[in-house]
Structures are given as C-alpha cells and as structure tokens.
Coordinates of C-alpha atoms and ligand atoms in Angstrom, one line a residue:
M1 CA 0.0 0.0 0.0
T2 CA 1.4 3.4 -0.9
E3 CA 1.5 6.3 1.5
Q4 CA -1.2 8.1 -0.6
S5 CA -3.7 5.3 -0.4
I6 CA -3.8 5.2 3.4
I7 CA -7.1 6.6 4.7
L8 CA -6.8 7.8 8.3
R9 CA -9.9 7.2 10.6
A10 CA -11.5 9.0 13.5
G11 CA -15.1 8.8 14.8
L12 CA -17.6 9.4 17.4
I13 CA -18.3 6.9 20.2
G14 CA -21.7 7.3 21.9
H15 CA -25.2 6.0 22.1
P16 CA -27.0 7.4 20.2
V17 CA -24.8 9.3 17.7
A18 CA -26.9 9.8 14.6
H19 CA -27.7 13.5 15.1
S20 CA -24.2 14.6 15.8
R21 CA -22.7 17.7 14.1
S22 CA -19.1 16.3 14.6
P23 CA -18.9 14.5 11.2
A24 CA -19.6 17.7 9.3
L25 CA -17.2 19.7 11.6
Q26 CA -14.3 17.3 11.3
L27 CA -14.7 16.4 7.6
A28 CA -14.6 20.1 6.8
A29 CA -11.3 20.4 8.7
F30 CA -9.8 17.3 7.0
D31 CA -10.8 18.6 3.6
A32 CA -9.6 22.1 4.2
L33 CA -6.1 20.8 5.0
G34 CA -6.1 18.0 2.4
I35 CA -5.9 15.2 5.0
A36 CA -7.1 11.9 3.7
A37 CA -9.3 10.9 6.6
R38 CA -12.8 9.6 7.4
Y39 CA -14.9 10.5 10.4
E40 CA -17.3 7.7 11.3
L41 CA -20.3 7.4 13.6
W42 CA -19.7 4.5 16.0
D43 CA -23.0 3.9 17.8
T44 CA -21.8 1.9 20.8
P45 CA -24.0 0.4 23.5
L46 CA -22.2 -0.1 26.9
E47 CA -21.6 -3.8 26.4
A48 CA -19.6 -3.0 23.2
L49 CA -17.6 -0.1 24.7
A50 CA -14.4 -2.0 25.7
A51 CA -14.1 -3.6 22.2
R52 CA -14.7 -0.3 20.5
I53 CA -12.0 1.4 22.5
A54 CA -9.6 -1.5 21.7
S55 CA -10.3 -1.0 18.0
L56 CA -8.8 2.4 18.3
R57 CA -5.4 0.7 18.6
E58 CA -5.5 -0.4 15.0
P59 CA -3.2 1.2 12.4
N60 CA -4.5 4.3 10.6
M61 CA -6.7 5.3 13.6
L62 CA -6.3 8.9 14.7
G63 CA -8.6 8.5 17.7
A64 CA -12.2 9.3 18.7
N65 CA -14.6 11.8 20.2
V66 CA -16.7 10.4 23.0
T67 CA -20.2 11.5 23.9
I68 CA -23.2 10.6 26.0
P69 CA -23.3 8.2 27.8
H70 CA -19.7 7.0 27.8
K71 CA -17.6 10.1 28.8
T72 CA -17.0 8.8 32.3
A73 CA -16.8 5.0 31.5
V74 CA -14.0 5.4 28.9
H75 CA -11.8 7.0 31.5
D76 CA -10.7 3.6 32.9
L77 CA -10.2 2.0 29.5
L78 CA -7.3 4.2 28.4
D79 CA -3.6 4.1 29.0
A80 CA -3.1 7.6 30.3
I81 CA -5.0 10.8 31.0
P82 CA -2.6 13.7 30.2
S83 CA -5.4 16.3 30.4
E84 CA -5.9 18.0 33.8
A85 CA -9.5 18.8 32.8
A86 CA -10.2 15.1 32.1
R87 CA -8.7 14.1 35.4
L88 CA -10.7 16.8 37.2
T89 CA -14.1 16.0 35.6
G90 CA -13.5 12.3 35.4
A91 CA -14.8 12.7 31.8
V92 CA -13.1 12.1 28.5
N93 CA -14.5 13.5 25.3
T94 CA -11.4 13.0 23.1
I95 CA -9.2 9.9 22.7
V96 CA -5.8 10.1 20.9
R97 CA -4.0 7.1 19.5
E98 CA -0.3 7.6 20.0
E99 CA 2.3 5.4 18.4
R100 CA 5.8 5.6 19.9
G101 CA 8.8 3.2 19.9
G102 CA 6.7 0.4 18.4
G103 CA 4.0 0.7 21.1
V104 CA 0.5 2.1 20.9
R105 CA -1.1 4.1 23.7
L106 CA -4.6 5.6 24.0
L107 CA -4.7 9.0 25.7
G108 CA -7.7 10.7 27.2
Y109 CA -8.5 14.4 27.0
N110 CA -11.4 16.7 27.8
T111 CA -11.6 19.4 25.2
D112 CA -15.1 20.5 26.4
V113 CA -13.5 22.2 29.4
S114 CA -10.7 23.8 27.3
A115 CA -13.3 25.0 24.8
L116 CA -15.3 26.7 27.5
R117 CA -12.2 28.4 28.9
R118 CA -11.4 29.6 25.4
V119 CA -14.9 31.0 25.0
F120 CA -14.8 32.7 28.4
A121 CA -11.3 34.2 27.7
E122 CA -12.5 35.6 24.4
Q123 CA -15.9 36.9 25.4
G124 CA -16.2 37.1 29.2
P125 CA -14.7 39.2 32.0
A126 CA -11.6 38.0 33.9
L127 CA -12.8 35.2 36.1
A128 CA -10.2 34.8 38.8
G129 CA -11.6 35.5 42.2
R130 CA -15.1 36.0 40.8
R131 CA -18.2 33.7 40.6
L132 CA -19.3 31.4 37.8
L133 CA -22.9 30.3 38.2
T134 CA -24.0 27.2 36.3
L135 CA -27.6 26.2 35.8
G136 CA -28.0 22.4 35.8
A137 CA -25.9 19.7 37.4
G138 CA -25.4 17.1 34.6
G139 CA -22.4 16.3 32.3
A140 CA -22.2 19.8 30.7
A141 CA -22.4 21.5 34.2
R142 CA -19.4 19.3 35.2
S143 CA -17.4 21.0 32.4
A144 CA -18.5 24.5 33.5
V145 CA -17.6 23.8 37.2
A146 CA -14.2 22.4 36.1
A147 CA -13.6 25.5 33.9
A148 CA -14.4 27.7 36.9
L149 CA -12.0 25.9 39.2
L150 CA -9.2 25.9 36.7
E151 CA -9.7 29.7 36.2
G152 CA -9.6 30.3 40.0
A153 CA -13.3 31.3 40.1
A154 CA -16.0 30.3 42.7
P155 CA -18.2 27.6 41.2
W156 CA -21.8 28.0 42.1
V157 CA -24.5 25.6 40.8
A158 CA -28.2 26.0 40.7
A159 CA -30.2 22.9 39.8
R160 CA -33.7 21.5 40.3
R161 CA -32.2 18.7 42.4
V162 CA -30.0 20.6 44.9
D163 CA -28.5 17.2 46.0
A164 CA -27.1 16.7 42.5
A165 CA -25.6 20.2 42.5
E166 CA -24.0 19.5 46.0
A167 CA -22.6 16.1 44.9
L168 CA -21.1 17.6 41.7
L169 CA -19.4 20.4 43.6
A170 CA -18.1 18.1 46.3
E171 CA -16.6 15.7 43.8
L172 CA -14.8 18.3 41.7
R173 CA -13.7 20.4 44.6
V174 CA -12.1 17.4 46.3
R175 CA -10.3 16.4 43.1
H176 CA -9.2 20.0 42.5
G177 CA -7.9 20.3 46.0
G178 CA -8.4 24.1 46.1
N179 CA -10.6 26.0 48.6
H180 CA -12.7 28.0 46.3
P181 CA -16.0 29.1 47.8
A182 CA -18.8 27.1 46.2
R183 CA -22.6 26.9 46.7
A184 CA -25.4 24.7 45.5
L185 CA -28.8 26.5 45.0
D186 CA -32.3 25.5 44.2
L187 CA -33.1 26.6 40.6
A188 CA -36.7 27.3 41.6
D189 CA -35.8 29.6 44.5
E190 CA -35.9 32.9 42.6
R191 CA -35.0 35.1 45.6
T192 CA -31.8 33.3 46.4
L193 CA -31.0 33.1 42.7
T194 CA -31.4 36.8 42.3
E195 CA -29.0 37.4 45.2
A196 CA -26.5 35.0 43.6
L197 CA -26.7 36.7 40.2
R198 CA -25.7 40.1 41.7
Q199 CA -22.1 38.8 42.2
T200 CA -21.9 36.5 39.1
A201 CA -19.3 37.3 36.5
I202 CA -20.4 34.4 34.1
L203 CA -23.8 32.7 34.0
V204 CA -23.8 29.4 32.1
N205 CA -26.9 27.5 31.1
A206 CA -26.0 23.8 31.2
T207 CA -29.6 22.5 31.1
P208 CA -31.2 21.5 27.8
I209 CA -34.0 24.1 28.3
G210 CA -34.3 26.2 25.2
T211 CA -33.5 23.4 22.8
L212 CA -35.8 23.7 19.8
D213 CA -38.0 26.0 21.9
P214 CA -37.4 29.7 21.1
A215 CA -39.4 30.9 24.2
A216 CA -38.2 28.5 26.9
S217 CA -35.6 29.7 29.5
P218 CA -34.1 28.0 32.5
I219 CA -34.7 31.1 34.7
P220 CA -37.3 33.9 34.5
L221 CA -35.7 36.4 32.0
A222 CA -36.3 39.3 34.4
L223 CA -33.7 37.9 36.8
L224 CA -31.0 38.8 34.3
D225 CA -31.4 42.4 35.5
A226 CA -29.6 41.4 38.7
L227 CA -26.3 40.5 36.8
P228 CA -23.4 43.1 37.0
D229 CA -23.0 45.2 33.8
D230 CA -19.8 43.3 32.8
A231 CA -21.3 39.8 33.2
Y232 CA -21.3 37.3 30.4
V233 CA -24.1 34.8 29.6
F234 CA -23.2 31.6 27.9
D235 CA -25.9 29.1 26.9
M236 CA -24.6 25.7 26.0
V237 CA -27.7 25.1 23.9
Y238 CA -26.7 25.6 20.2
N239 CA -30.0 24.8 18.5
P240 CA -31.3 27.4 18.1
P241 CA -28.0 29.3 17.9
A242 CA -29.4 32.1 20.1
T243 CA -31.9 31.0 22.8
A244 CA -34.4 33.2 24.6
L245 CA -31.8 33.5 27.4
V246 CA -29.1 34.8 25.1
R247 CA -31.5 37.2 23.3
A248 CA -32.8 38.6 26.6
A249 CA -29.2 39.1 27.9
R250 CA -28.2 40.9 24.8
E251 CA -31.4 43.1 25.0
R252 CA -30.2 44.1 28.5
G253 CA -26.9 45.1 27.1
L254 CA -24.9 42.1 28.3
R255 CA -22.5 40.1 26.3
A256 CA -24.0 36.7 25.5
S257 CA -23.5 33.7 23.3
G258 CA -25.2 30.4 22.4
G259 CA -23.3 27.1 22.5
L260 CA -21.8 26.9 19.0
P261 CA -18.4 28.4 19.9
M262 CA -18.0 25.6 22.5
L263 CA -18.9 23.0 19.9
L264 CA -16.4 24.6 17.5
Y265 CA -13.5 24.8 19.9
Q266 CA -13.9 21.3 21.4
G267 CA -13.8 20.0 17.9
A268 CA -10.9 22.2 16.8
E269 CA -8.7 21.1 19.8
A270 CA -9.6 17.4 19.1
F271 CA -8.5 17.9 15.5
T272 CA -5.2 19.3 16.6
L273 CA -4.6 16.6 19.1
W274 CA -5.2 13.9 16.4
T275 CA -3.3 15.6 13.5
G276 CA -0.8 17.9 15.1
R277 CA -2.1 20.6 12.8
T278 CA -3.6 24.0 13.5
A279 CA -7.4 23.6 13.1
P280 CA -8.8 25.4 10.1
L281 CA -11.4 27.4 12.1
A282 CA -12.9 29.3 9.2
A283 CA -13.8 26.0 7.4
M284 CA -15.1 24.5 10.7
R285 CA -17.2 27.6 11.5
A286 CA -18.7 27.4 8.0
A287 CA -19.6 23.7 8.6
L288 CA -21.5 24.7 11.7
G289 CA -23.3 27.5 9.9
M290 CA -21.7 30.1 12.1
V291 CA -21.6 33.6 10.7
Ligands
LIG301 P1 -27.6 16.0 31.3 O1 -26.4 15.3 31.7 O2 -28.8 15.3 31.0 O3 -27.9 17.2 32.3 C1 -28.9 18.1 32.1 C2 -29.1 18.9 33.4 O4 -30.2 19.8 33.2 C3 -29.5 18.1 34.6 O5 -29.1 18.7 35.8 C4 -31.0 18.1 34.6 O6 -31.7 17.9 35.8 C5 -31.3 19.5 34.1 N1 -32.6 19.7 33.5 C6 -33.0 19.1 32.4 N2 -34.3 19.5 32.1 C7 -34.6 20.4 33.1 C8 -35.8 21.2 33.4 N3 -36.8 21.1 32.6 N4 -35.7 22.0 34.4 C9 -34.6 22.1 35.2 N5 -33.5 21.4 35.0 C10 -33.5 20.5 34.0 O7 -27.3 16.8 29.9 P2 -25.9 17.5 29.5 O8 -25.0 16.5 28.8 O9 -25.3 18.1 30.7 O10 -26.3 18.6 28.4 C11 -27.0 19.7 28.8 C12 -27.2 20.6 27.6 O11 -25.9 21.2 27.2 C13 -27.7 19.9 26.4 O12 -28.6 20.8 25.7 C14 -26.5 19.7 25.5 O13 -26.8 19.7 24.1 C15 -25.7 21.0 25.8 N6 -24.3 20.8 25.6 C16 -23.7 21.6 24.7 C17 -22.3 21.5 24.4 C18 -21.7 22.5 23.5 O14 -20.6 22.1 22.9 N7 -22.3 23.6 23.2 C19 -21.6 20.6 25.1 C20 -22.2 19.7 26.0 C21 -23.6 19.8 26.3 P3 -32.1 16.4 36.3 O15 -30.8 15.7 36.6 O16 -32.9 16.7 37.5 O17 -32.8 15.8 35.2

C-alpha cells in the first residue's frame, strides 16, 4: 500500500450518535487541509464499549470523540490521562491514538473544558476570584464547574435537584484540592437566585432548556437584571444558535452567546490533538453554519 492510499480514521463513540454535528465539523477540517481521513459514527452500547476502545489501537486510527453516555466510562479503558480537565471532571471527550517506539497508547483528553475556557477568555470578563454560576448539574455542568475551578473562580451551581448540585461540587472540589467558595442552589428559588446573580461574572446554562423552543428559559428572564454590567451569559444550547436567554441578555446590554463556539473549539482542539495541525477554524465555522 502506498502512503497516498492510506485513509486515516476517526469517529464518534456514543449511544445514540446519529444526530451529531461532529462529522460535518471534522470532515470540513480534514478537507480544508487536504488530509485523507474519514470521520465515522460509531454507535456503541455499553456492552460493546471495551471492544470499540480496543479497536482504536488499529493502524490508521487517529482517535475518537466520546459523547453521552460514555464520557465517564471510557476514563478507565485508556492508558493515560494527560489532560488536567479530564482528570478533574473524570470525563473524557477525546481519545488520541499515540504510536511511539513500536507501542501504541490511547490517551484521554477533555476538550469541552478547554473549549469553554477559550470562549470565556475571548468573550467574558476575567474570572479569577469571581463567581461562575452554572444552571443544571449534569455532564455539561461538570465541564463548567471544572472551567471555573481551573480559572480560579468560585463555582456555584443552581439545579432543580440541589443534592445533585451539591454532589457535583463536592466531587470536583475534592479532586481539584483548592478551597474556592462554592454553593449549591435550588433553581426554583428565585429570591436566592437573584441574590446569587448580583455577584456573578459568568452565567452558564447547562440544562437543555431552550433546545428547539425559542421561548423557553431555565430562569425567568427578568432575573438577568440582577447581573453586573460586565457579566457574560453563555448558553450551552446551540439549537437554536441564540436562545431566549441569550437574546434577553443581549437586549439588556450584556455580552451573551449560544453554544456553537464551544462545539467549534472542542472539535478544533480534538482535530489538533489527532493531527498535530492547527485547526482550520474558518472551514469549521462554516460547517456549523456560524456567521
Ligand atoms: P444532562 O447530563 O442530561 O444534564 C442536564 C441537566 O439539566 C440536569 O441537571 C437536569 O436535571 C437539568 N434539566 C433538564 N431538564 C430540566 C428542566 N426542565 N428544568 C430544570 N432542570 C432541567 O445533559 P448534559 O449533557 O449536561 O447537556 C445539557 C445541555 O448542554 C444539552 O442541551 C446539550 O446539548 C448541551 N451541551 C452543549 C455543548 C456544546 O458544545 N455547546 C456541550 C455539552 C452539552 P435532572 O438531573 O434533575 O434531570
């Protein structure tokens, strides 16, 4: 086989995976740089996960993205976790196949957290010593809390199940080892939430509320008035690209963004980890329909 005929492979491991935007994003990047590679959808039920991960050791594999529900389970199937964010969250969204000295290793990274930090650095106020309030206590909230801890900010979490918010904060703060002030709130307690928003530098929606529903918001929109003037509102929901929360924040004169930049940057960093090349952001933005 000649060098030219080798097709490199990457893909998405999850269950389900059919509606992912990652194939369009990564193929646009491979095409823009003339890299002969495929990006495949690897729908993987839990019982097939270990075999799927083992298949990444085959020649011509670049690695994989990992999505729901396997981000935590893959952690223990890899050879090393070089990424501090992956160790802190216990979640891996990118696997890199590394071949060195005749041996193959699978390395785990979390590019969701670094993508969030990049978005915050580009669009938000300086976070160190300030508060990041996350709405929701699931997997995406885990990334936001990790980003807060790594930026030296106080991670607060408001969720409809306060016990889930408390558990998330306790787990990550123990792993991080710092002593950042943190608090878990009830998402339905508007008075406490309003008080919390007064000292919030970045507000993150990490619930799915607003997905496909242009009117739905995780908090009453009037509460946005409590945010400081320099606050930044980031909604992880990317469909629609600007939710009611984002539109209302902008109407109040705040900086705000929907979730597409996070999707873009997590994919861009994964691409660079696999290929060693700078990600062609313009082509990747176009693939996501970003203007
Ligand atoms: P998840 O693990 O299922 O967590 C969702 C969280 O939202 C849970 O705390 C859940 O509470 C809460 N929630 C759901 N419906 C709610 C409601 N009606 N009222 C109050 N709380 C509600 O999901 P995830 O993986 O964290 O994803 C959350 C969202 O972020 C999704 O829309 C996903 O597409 C988006 N996301 C975007 C990016 C990006 O790159 N932009 C990356 C990751 C995720 P319970 O536990 O009580 O159900």
